[in-house]
Short mmCIF file of C-alpha atoms and ligand atoms in Angstrom, two decimals:
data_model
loop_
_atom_site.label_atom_id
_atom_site.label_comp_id
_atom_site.label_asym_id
_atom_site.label_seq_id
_atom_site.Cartn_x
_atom_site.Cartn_y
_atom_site.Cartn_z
CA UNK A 1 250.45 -44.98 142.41
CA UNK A 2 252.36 -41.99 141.21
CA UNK A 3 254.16 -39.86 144.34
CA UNK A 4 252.49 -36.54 144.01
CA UNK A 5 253.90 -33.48 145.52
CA UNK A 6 251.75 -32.37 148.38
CA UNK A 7 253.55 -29.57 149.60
CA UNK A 8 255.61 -26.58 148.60
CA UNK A 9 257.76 -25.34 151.75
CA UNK A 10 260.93 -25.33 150.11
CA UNK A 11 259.84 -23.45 147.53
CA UNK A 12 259.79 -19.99 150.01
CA UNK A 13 263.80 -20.80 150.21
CA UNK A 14 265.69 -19.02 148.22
CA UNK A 15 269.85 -18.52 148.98
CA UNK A 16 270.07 -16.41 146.11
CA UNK A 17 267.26 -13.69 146.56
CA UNK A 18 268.82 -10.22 146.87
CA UNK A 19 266.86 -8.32 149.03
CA UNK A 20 264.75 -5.32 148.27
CA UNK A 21 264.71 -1.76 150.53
CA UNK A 22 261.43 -2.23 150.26
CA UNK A 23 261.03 -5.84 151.72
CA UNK A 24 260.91 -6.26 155.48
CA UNK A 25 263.87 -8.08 156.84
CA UNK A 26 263.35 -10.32 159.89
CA UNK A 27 265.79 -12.62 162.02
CA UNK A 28 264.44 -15.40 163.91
CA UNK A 29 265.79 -18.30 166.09
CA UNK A 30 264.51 -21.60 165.23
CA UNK A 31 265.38 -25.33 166.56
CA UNK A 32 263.80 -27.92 164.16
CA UNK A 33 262.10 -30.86 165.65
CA UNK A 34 263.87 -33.95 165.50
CA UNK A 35 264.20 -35.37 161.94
CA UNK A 36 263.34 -32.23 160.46
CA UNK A 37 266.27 -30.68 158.19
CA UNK A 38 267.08 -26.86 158.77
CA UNK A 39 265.91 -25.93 155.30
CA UNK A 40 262.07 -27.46 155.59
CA UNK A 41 262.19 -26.01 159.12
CA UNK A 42 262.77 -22.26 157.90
CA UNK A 43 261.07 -23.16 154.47
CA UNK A 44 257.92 -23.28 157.03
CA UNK A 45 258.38 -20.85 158.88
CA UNK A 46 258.32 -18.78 155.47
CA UNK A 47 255.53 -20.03 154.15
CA UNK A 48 253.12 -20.10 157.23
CA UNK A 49 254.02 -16.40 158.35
CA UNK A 50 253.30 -15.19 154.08
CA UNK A 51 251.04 -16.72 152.11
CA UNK A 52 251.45 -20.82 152.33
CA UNK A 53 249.62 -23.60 153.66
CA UNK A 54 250.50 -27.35 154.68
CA UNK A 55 249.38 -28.26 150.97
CA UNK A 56 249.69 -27.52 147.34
CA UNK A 57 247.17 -25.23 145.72
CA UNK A 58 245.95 -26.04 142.42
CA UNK A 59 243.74 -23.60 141.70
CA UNK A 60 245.63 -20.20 142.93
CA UNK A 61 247.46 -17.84 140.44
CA UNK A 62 250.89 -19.02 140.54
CA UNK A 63 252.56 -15.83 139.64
CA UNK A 64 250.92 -13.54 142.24
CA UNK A 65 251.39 -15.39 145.11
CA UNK A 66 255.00 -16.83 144.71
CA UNK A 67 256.17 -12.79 144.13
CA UNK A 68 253.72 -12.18 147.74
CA UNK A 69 255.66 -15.09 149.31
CA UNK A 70 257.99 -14.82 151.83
CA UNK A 71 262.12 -15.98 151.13
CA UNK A 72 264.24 -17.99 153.31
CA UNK A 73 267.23 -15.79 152.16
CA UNK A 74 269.83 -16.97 154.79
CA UNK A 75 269.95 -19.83 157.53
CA UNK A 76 272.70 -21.05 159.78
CA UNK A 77 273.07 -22.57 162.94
CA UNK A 78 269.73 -22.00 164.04
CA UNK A 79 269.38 -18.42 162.82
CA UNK A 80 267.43 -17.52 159.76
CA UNK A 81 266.50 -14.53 158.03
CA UNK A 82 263.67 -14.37 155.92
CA UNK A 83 262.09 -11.29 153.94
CA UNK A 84 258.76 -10.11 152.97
CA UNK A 85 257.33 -8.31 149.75
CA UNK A 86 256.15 -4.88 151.12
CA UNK A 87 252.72 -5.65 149.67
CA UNK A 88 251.75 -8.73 152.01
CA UNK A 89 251.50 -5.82 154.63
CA UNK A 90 248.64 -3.46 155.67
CA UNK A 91 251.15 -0.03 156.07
CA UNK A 92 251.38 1.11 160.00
CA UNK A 93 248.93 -2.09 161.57
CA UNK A 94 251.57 -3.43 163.90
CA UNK A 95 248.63 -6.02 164.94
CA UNK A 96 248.31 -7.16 161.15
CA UNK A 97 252.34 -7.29 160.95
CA UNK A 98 252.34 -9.82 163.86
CA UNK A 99 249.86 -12.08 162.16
CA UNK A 100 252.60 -12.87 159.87
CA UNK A 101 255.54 -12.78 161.35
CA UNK A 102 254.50 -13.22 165.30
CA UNK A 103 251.42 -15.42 164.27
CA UNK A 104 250.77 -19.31 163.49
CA UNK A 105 254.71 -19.89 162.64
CA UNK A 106 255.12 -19.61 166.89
CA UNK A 107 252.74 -23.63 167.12
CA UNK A 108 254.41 -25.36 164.21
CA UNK A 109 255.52 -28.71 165.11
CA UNK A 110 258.09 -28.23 162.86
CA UNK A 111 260.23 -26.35 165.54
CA UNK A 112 260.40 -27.00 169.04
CA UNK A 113 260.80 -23.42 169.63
CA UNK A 114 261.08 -20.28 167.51
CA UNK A 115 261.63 -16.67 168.20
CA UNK A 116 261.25 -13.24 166.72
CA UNK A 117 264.90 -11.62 167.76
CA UNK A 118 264.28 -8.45 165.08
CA UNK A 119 263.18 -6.85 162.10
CA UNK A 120 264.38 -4.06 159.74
CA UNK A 121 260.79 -1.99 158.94
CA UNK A 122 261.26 -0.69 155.88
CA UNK A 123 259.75 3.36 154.92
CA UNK A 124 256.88 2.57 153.44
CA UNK A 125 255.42 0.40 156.31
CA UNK A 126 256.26 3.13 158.41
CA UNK A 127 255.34 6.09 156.78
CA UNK A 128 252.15 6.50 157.88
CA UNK A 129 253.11 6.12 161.39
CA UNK A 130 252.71 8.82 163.52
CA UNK A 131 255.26 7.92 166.67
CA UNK A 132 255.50 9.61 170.01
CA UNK A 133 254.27 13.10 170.60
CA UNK A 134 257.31 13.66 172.84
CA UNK A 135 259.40 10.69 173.59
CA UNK A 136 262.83 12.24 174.77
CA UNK A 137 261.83 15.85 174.55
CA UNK A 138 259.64 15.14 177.25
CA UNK A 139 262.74 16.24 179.28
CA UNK A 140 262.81 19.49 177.99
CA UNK A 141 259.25 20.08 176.56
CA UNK A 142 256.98 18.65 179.60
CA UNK A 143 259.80 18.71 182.85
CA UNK A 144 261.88 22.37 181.26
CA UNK A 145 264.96 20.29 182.34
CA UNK A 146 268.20 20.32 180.74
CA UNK A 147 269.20 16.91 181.52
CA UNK A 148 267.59 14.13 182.39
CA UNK A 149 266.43 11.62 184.37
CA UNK A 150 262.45 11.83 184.59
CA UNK A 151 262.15 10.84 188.15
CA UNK A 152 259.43 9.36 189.58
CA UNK A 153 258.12 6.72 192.08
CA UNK A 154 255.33 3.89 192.04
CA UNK A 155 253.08 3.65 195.11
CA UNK A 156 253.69 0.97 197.36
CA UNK A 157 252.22 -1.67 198.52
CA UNK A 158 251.48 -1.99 194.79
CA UNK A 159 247.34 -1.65 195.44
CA UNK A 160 245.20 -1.05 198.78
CA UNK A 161 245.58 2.28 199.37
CA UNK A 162 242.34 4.71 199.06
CA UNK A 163 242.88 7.38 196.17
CA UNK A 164 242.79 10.08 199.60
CA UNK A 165 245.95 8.10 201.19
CA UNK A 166 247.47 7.80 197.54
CA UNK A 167 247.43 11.15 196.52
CA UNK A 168 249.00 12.48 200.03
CA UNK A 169 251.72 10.35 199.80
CA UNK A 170 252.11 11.46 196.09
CA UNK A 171 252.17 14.79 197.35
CA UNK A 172 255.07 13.98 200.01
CA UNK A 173 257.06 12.36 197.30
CA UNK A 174 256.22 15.25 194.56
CA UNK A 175 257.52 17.76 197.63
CA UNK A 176 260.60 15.87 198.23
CA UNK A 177 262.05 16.37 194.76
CA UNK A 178 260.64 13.61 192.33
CA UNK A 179 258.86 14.47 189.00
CA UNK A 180 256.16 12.06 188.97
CA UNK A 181 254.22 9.80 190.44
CA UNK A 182 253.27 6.11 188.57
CA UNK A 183 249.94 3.54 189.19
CA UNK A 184 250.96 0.30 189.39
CA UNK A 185 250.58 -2.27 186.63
CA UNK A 186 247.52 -3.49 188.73
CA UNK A 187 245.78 -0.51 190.12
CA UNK A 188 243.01 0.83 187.55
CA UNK A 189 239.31 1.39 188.99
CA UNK A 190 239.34 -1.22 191.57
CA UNK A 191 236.30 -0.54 194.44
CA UNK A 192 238.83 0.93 197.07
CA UNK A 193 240.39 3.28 194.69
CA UNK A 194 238.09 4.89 191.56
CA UNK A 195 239.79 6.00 188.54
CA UNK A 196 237.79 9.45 188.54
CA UNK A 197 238.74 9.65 192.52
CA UNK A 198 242.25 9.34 192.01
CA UNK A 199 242.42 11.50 189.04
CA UNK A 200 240.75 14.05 190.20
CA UNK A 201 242.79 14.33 194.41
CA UNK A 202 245.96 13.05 192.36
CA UNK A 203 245.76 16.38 190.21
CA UNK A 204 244.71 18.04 193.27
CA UNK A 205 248.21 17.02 194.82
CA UNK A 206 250.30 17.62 192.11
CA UNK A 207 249.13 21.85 191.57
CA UNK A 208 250.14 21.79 194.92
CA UNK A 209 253.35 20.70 194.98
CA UNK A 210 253.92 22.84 191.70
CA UNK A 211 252.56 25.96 193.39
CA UNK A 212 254.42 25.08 196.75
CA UNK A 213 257.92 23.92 194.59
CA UNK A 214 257.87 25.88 191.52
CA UNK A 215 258.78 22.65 189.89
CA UNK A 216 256.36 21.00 186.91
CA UNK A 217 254.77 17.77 188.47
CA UNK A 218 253.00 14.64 186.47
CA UNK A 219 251.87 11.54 186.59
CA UNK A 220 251.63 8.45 184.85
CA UNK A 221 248.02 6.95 185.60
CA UNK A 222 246.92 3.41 184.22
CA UNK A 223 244.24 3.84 181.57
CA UNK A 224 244.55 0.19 181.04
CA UNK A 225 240.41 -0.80 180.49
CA UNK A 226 238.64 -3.62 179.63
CA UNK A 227 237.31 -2.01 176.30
CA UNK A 228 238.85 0.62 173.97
CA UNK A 229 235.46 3.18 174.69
CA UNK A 230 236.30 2.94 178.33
CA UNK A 231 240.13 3.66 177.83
CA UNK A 232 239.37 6.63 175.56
CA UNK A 233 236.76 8.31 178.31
CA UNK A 234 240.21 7.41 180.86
CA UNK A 235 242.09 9.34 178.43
CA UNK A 236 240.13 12.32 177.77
CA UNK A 237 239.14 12.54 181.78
CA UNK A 238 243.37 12.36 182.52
CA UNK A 239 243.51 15.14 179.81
CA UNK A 240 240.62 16.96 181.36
CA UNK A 241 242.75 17.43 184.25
CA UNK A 242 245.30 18.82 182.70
CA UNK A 243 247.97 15.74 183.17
CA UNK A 244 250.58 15.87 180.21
CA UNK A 245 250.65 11.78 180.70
CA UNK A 246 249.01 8.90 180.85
CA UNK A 247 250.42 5.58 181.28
CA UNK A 248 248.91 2.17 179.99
CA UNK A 249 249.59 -1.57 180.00
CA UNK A 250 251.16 -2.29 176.68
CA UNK A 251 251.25 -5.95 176.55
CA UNK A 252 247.94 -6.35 178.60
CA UNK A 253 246.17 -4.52 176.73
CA UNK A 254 247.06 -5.27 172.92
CA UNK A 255 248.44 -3.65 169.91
CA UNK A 256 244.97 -2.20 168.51
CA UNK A 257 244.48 -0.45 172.05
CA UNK A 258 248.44 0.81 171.68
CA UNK A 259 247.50 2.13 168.33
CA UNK A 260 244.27 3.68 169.43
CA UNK A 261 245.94 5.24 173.12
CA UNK A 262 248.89 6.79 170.74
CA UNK A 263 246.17 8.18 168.12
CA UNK A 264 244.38 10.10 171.25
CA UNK A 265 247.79 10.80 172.60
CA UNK A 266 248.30 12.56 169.40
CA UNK A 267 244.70 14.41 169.55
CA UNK A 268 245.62 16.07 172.95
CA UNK A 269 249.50 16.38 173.02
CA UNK A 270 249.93 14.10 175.75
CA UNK A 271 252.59 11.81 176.77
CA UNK A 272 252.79 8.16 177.23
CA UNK A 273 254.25 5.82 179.71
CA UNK A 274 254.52 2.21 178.57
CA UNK A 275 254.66 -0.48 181.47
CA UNK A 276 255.18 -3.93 179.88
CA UNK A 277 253.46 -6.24 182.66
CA UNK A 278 253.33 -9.86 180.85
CA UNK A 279 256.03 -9.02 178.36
CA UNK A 280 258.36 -12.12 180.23
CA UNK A 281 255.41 -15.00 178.95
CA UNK A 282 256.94 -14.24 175.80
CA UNK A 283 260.41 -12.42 175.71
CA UNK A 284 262.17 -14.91 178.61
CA UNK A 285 262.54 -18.19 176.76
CA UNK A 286 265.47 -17.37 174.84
CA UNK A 287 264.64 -20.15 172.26
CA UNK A 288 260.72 -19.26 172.20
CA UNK A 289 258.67 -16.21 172.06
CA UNK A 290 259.64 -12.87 170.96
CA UNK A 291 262.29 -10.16 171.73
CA UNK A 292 261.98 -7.28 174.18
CA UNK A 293 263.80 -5.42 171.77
CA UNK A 294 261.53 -6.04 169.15
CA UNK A 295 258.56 -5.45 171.32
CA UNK A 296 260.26 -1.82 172.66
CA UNK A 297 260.83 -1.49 168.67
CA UNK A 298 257.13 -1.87 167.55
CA UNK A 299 255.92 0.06 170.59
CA UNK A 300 258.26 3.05 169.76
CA UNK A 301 256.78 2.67 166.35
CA UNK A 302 253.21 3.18 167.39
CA UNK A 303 254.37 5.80 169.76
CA UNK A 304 254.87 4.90 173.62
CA UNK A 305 256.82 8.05 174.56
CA UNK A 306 258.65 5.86 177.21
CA UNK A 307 258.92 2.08 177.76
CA UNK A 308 260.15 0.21 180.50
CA UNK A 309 263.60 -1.70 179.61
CA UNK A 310 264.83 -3.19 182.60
CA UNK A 311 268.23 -2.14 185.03
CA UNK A 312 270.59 -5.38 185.02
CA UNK A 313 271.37 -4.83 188.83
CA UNK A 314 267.95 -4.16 189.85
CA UNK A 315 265.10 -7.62 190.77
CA UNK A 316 263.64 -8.46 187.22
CA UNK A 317 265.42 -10.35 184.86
CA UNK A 318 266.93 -8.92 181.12
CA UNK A 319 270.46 -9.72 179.60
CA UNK A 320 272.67 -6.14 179.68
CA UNK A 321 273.48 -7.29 176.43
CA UNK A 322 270.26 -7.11 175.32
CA UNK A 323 269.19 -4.41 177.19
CA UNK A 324 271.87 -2.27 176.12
CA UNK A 325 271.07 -2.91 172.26
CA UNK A 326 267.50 -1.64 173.30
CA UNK A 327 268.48 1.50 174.83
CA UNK A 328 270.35 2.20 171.61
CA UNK A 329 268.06 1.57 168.97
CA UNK A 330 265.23 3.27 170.88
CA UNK A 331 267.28 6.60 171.42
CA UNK A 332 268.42 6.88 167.82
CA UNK A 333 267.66 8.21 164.57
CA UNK A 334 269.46 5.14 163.04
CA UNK A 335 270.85 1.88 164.15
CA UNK A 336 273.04 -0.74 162.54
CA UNK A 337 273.02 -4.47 162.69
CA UNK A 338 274.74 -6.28 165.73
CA UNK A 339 274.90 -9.97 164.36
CA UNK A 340 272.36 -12.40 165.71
CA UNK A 341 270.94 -10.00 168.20
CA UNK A 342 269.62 -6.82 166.49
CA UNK A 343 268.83 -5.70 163.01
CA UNK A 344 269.07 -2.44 161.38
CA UNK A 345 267.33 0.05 161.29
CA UNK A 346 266.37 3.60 159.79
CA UNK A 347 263.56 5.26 161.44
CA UNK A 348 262.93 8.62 159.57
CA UNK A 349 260.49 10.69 160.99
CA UNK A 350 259.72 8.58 164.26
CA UNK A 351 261.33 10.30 167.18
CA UNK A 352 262.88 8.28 169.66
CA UNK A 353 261.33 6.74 173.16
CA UNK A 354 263.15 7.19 176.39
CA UNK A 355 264.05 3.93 177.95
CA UNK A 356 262.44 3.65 182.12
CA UNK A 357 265.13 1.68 184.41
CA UNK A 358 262.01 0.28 186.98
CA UNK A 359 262.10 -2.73 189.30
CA UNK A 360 264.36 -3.12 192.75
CA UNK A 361 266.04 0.29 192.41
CA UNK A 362 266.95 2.24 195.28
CA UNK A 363 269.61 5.25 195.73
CA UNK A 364 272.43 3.51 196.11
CA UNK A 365 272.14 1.57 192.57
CA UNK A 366 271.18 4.82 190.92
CA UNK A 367 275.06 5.83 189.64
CA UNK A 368 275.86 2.03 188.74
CA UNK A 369 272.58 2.24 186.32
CA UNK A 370 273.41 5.66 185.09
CA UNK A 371 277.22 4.20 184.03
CA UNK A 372 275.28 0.99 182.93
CA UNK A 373 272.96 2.80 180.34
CA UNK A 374 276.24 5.53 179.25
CA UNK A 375 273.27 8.31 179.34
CA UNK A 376 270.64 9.71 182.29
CA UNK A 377 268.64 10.58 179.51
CA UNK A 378 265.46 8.09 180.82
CA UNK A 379 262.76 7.40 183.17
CA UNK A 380 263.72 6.23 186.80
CA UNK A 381 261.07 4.34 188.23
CA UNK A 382 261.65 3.64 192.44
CA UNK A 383 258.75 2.22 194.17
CA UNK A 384 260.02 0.15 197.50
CA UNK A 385 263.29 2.44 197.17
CA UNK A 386 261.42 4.97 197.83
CA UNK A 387 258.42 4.10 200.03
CA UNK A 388 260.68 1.96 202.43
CA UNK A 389 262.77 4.73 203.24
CA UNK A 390 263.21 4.28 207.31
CA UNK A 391 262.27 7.84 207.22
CA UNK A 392 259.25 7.82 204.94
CA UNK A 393 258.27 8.55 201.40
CA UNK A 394 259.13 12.49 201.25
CA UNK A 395 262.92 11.31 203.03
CA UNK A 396 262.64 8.13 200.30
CA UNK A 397 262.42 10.81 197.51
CA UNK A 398 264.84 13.40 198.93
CA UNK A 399 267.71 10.45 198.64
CA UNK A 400 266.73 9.52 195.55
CA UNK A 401 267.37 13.05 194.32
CA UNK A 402 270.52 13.19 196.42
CA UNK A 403 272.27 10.15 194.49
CA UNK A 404 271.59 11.54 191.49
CA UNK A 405 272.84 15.08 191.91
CA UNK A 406 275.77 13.01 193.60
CA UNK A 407 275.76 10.87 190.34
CA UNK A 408 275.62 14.75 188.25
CA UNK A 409 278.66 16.23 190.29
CA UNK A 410 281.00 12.92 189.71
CA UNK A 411 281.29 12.62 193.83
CA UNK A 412 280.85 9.04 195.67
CA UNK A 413 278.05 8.39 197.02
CA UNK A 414 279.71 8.11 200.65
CA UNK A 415 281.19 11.38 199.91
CA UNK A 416 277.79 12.83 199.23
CA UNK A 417 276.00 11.31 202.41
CA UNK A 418 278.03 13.19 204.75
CA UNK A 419 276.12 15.96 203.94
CA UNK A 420 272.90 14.77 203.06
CA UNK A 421 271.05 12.58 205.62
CA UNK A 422 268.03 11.07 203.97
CA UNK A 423 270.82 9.38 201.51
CA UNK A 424 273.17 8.02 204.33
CA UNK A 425 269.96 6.22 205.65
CA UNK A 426 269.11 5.09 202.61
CA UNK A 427 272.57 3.73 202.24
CA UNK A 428 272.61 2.44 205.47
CA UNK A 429 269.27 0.02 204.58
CA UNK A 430 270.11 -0.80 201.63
CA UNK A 431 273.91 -0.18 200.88
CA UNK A 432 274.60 -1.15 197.26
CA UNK A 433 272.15 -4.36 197.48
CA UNK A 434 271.07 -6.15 194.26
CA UNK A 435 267.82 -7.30 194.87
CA UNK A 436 266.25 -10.67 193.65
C1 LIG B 1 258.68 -1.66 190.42
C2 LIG B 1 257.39 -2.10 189.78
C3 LIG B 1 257.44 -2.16 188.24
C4 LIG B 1 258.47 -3.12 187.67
C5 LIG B 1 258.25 -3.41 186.22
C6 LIG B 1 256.92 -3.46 190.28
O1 LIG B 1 258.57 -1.56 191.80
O2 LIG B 1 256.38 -1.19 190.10
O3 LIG B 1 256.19 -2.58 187.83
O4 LIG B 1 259.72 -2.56 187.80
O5 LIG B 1 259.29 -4.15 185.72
O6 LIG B 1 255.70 -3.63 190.36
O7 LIG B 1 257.74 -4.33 190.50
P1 LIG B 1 259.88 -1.49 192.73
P2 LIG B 1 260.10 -3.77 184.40
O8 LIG B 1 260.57 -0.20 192.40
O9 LIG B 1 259.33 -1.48 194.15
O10 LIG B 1 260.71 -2.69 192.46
O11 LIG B 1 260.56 -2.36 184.55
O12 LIG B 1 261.22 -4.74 184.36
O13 LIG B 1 259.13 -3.93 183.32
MG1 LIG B 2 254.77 -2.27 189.13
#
């Protein structure tokens, strides 16, 4: 019998292809399975994420679907890049994007791993994306600051408190000097501590300390729901209130509820805080999964006005390399390739997304993170730097606020305990500890 050809994956490689403004330009990370060469590894990877199958088809209309098919236009070493005809997408539906290119191609026995590193989004996918409200104006716009950091602390222990015993320590905190106060990725509407309860004595807490501090006060509370209708009524009772925030579980909850929370956030001027619980199932494997940076990219993109990006010193894991990319591309207009690691990219109207610095920080890593990121122009997030203060939450905060207007007036932060107590006891727990 006559060999037929049963399949077309090298077909969707193509060395020569120039690419198009218009196409979307992605770079992933692929290690074939043994026996498998590089070019029907990435030939797969093409075809799966556009418009192929395993198989030939017969019947389809040749000429239409090899121009919507996807081209292998470079591979090397276990890098590829492939783009995409702008018409295989559905403009501004990030969870239609990831079908493709975040979809099937992540199983294929072809590879033993593959990951998303980047893409370069061209215009017309984005233009009729709205962004964030705020993102880094939030410093100005919502705090009337002139510089930032956004300060604020999450409650700890993470859940168990009453929303009575949560808002009076948010009150102590708001009164010694921080800016808001955060849920934790967990806390929601659990029986001990109601949404509407917490809402409602959390606002309560925060005119307070406004009245009593002549300072502007917020707080990021977790919408995160178990169905879109119950996340919007979260919303709408946050904005009710009169919060200028709300914060929700990116990952956890999915791109359609990202893309539904940033619509509302649009409808009542309101601020979002992104915590990215779950992102490590996925962005940790650095042969498998996807990018942070590319997740932080797409969120910006939707609209998160702030996204949590990691520290380097403090307890959860993230390259500075990496991290550092991230910080870039989501405070800039523009960004330009760094080979292997993070593609290019123009994003127009969007406005940029303030990285948060969250997870094991305590005063006396504050400067070190500051010089790390080249900018205070973020989110600090302290939770057990604050609340484990041997003097209490309101003392916790006060040092907190101490290293940083140490960190603002270019003085050690020895230097600057001398005169300020609640930091020399921080510093005398903690020191300059790392945490793992
Ligand atoms: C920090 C935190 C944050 C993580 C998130 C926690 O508490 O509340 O959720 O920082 O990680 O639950 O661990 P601490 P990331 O300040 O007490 O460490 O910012 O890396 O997404
Ligand atoms: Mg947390």
């Amino acid at each position: 019998m006559a060999e037929r050809k049963i399949e077309w994956y090298t077909d969707f490689v193509n060395t020569k292809y120039r690419k198009k403004p218009s196409d979307l330009d992605v770079l992933f990370r692929y290690t074939p399975t043994r026996g498998m060469s590089d070019r029907e590894a990435v030939g797969r990877l093409a075809s799966e994420s556009s418009v192929g199958t395993w198989t030939t088809l017969p019947g389809m209309p040749e000429k239409r679907i090899k121009r919507l098919g996807a081209k292998v236009y470079w591979y090397k070493k276990n890098y590829a890049k492939i783009v995409y005809p702008k018409e295989l997408w559905e403009a501004g539906s990030i969870p239609q994007l990831m079908s493709g290119i975040g979809g099937n191609i992540m199983g294929m026995k072809a590879v033993n791993g593959v990951r998303l590193m980047d893409a370069t989004i061209p215009r017309e996918f984005l233009k009729p994306m709205k962004g964030p409200v705020y993102g880094r104006d939030a410093i100005r716009k919502i705090f009337r600051k002139k510089a930032g950091p956004i300060t604020s602390t999450v409650i700890k222990p993470k859940v168990g408190y009453t929303p009575k015993e949560h808002a009076d320590i948010g009150y102590q905190i708001y009164m010694g000097g921080l800016d808001c106060i955060k849920d934790d990725e967990n806390l929601t509407s659990q029986s001990f501590n109601r949404f509407e309860d917490r809402v409602n004595l959390m606002r309560k807490a925060c005119i307070r300390a406004e009245r009593e501090t002549g300072t502007i006060k917020d707080a990021f509370i977790n919408v995160t729901s178990p169905n879109l209708k119950e996340m919007e009524e979260r919303i709408k009772l946050v904005h009710a209130h009169g919060f200028s925030y709300f914060m929700i579980d990116v990952v956890l909850s999915g791109f359609t509820a990202v893309q539904t929370a940033c619509d509302l956030a649009h409808d009542y001027k309101m601020a979002i805080h992104a915590h990215r619980a779950m992102h490590s199932t996925f962005t940790r494997n650095p042969d498998h999964g996807i990018t942070m940076l590319f997740l932080a990219k797409l969120e910006r993109l939707m609209g998160v006005d702030q996204i949590h990006t990691g520290t380097v010193i403090g307890k959860l894991e993230g390259s500075k390399e990496e991290i550092l990319a991230m910080k870039d591309m989501l405070l800039s207009r523009r960004v330009k390739e760094i080979p292997l690691l993070r593609m290019s990219q123009d994003f127009g109207h969007i406005k940029p997304t303030l990285p948060v610095a969250s997870g094991g920080l305590h005063p006396g890593l504050l400067p070190e993170l500051f010089r790390i990121y080249g900018t205070s122009d973020m989110v600090i997030q302290v939770g057990g730097g604050v609340l484990g203060h041997p003097k209490g939450p309101q003392a916790g905060a006060k040092a907190v606020v101490q290293a940083i207007e140490a960190y603002h007036e270019g003085v050690s932060l020895e230097e600057y305990a001398k005169k300020h107590k609640e930091l020399a006891q921080a510093l005398e727990k903690w020191g300059y500890l790392r945490p793992v």
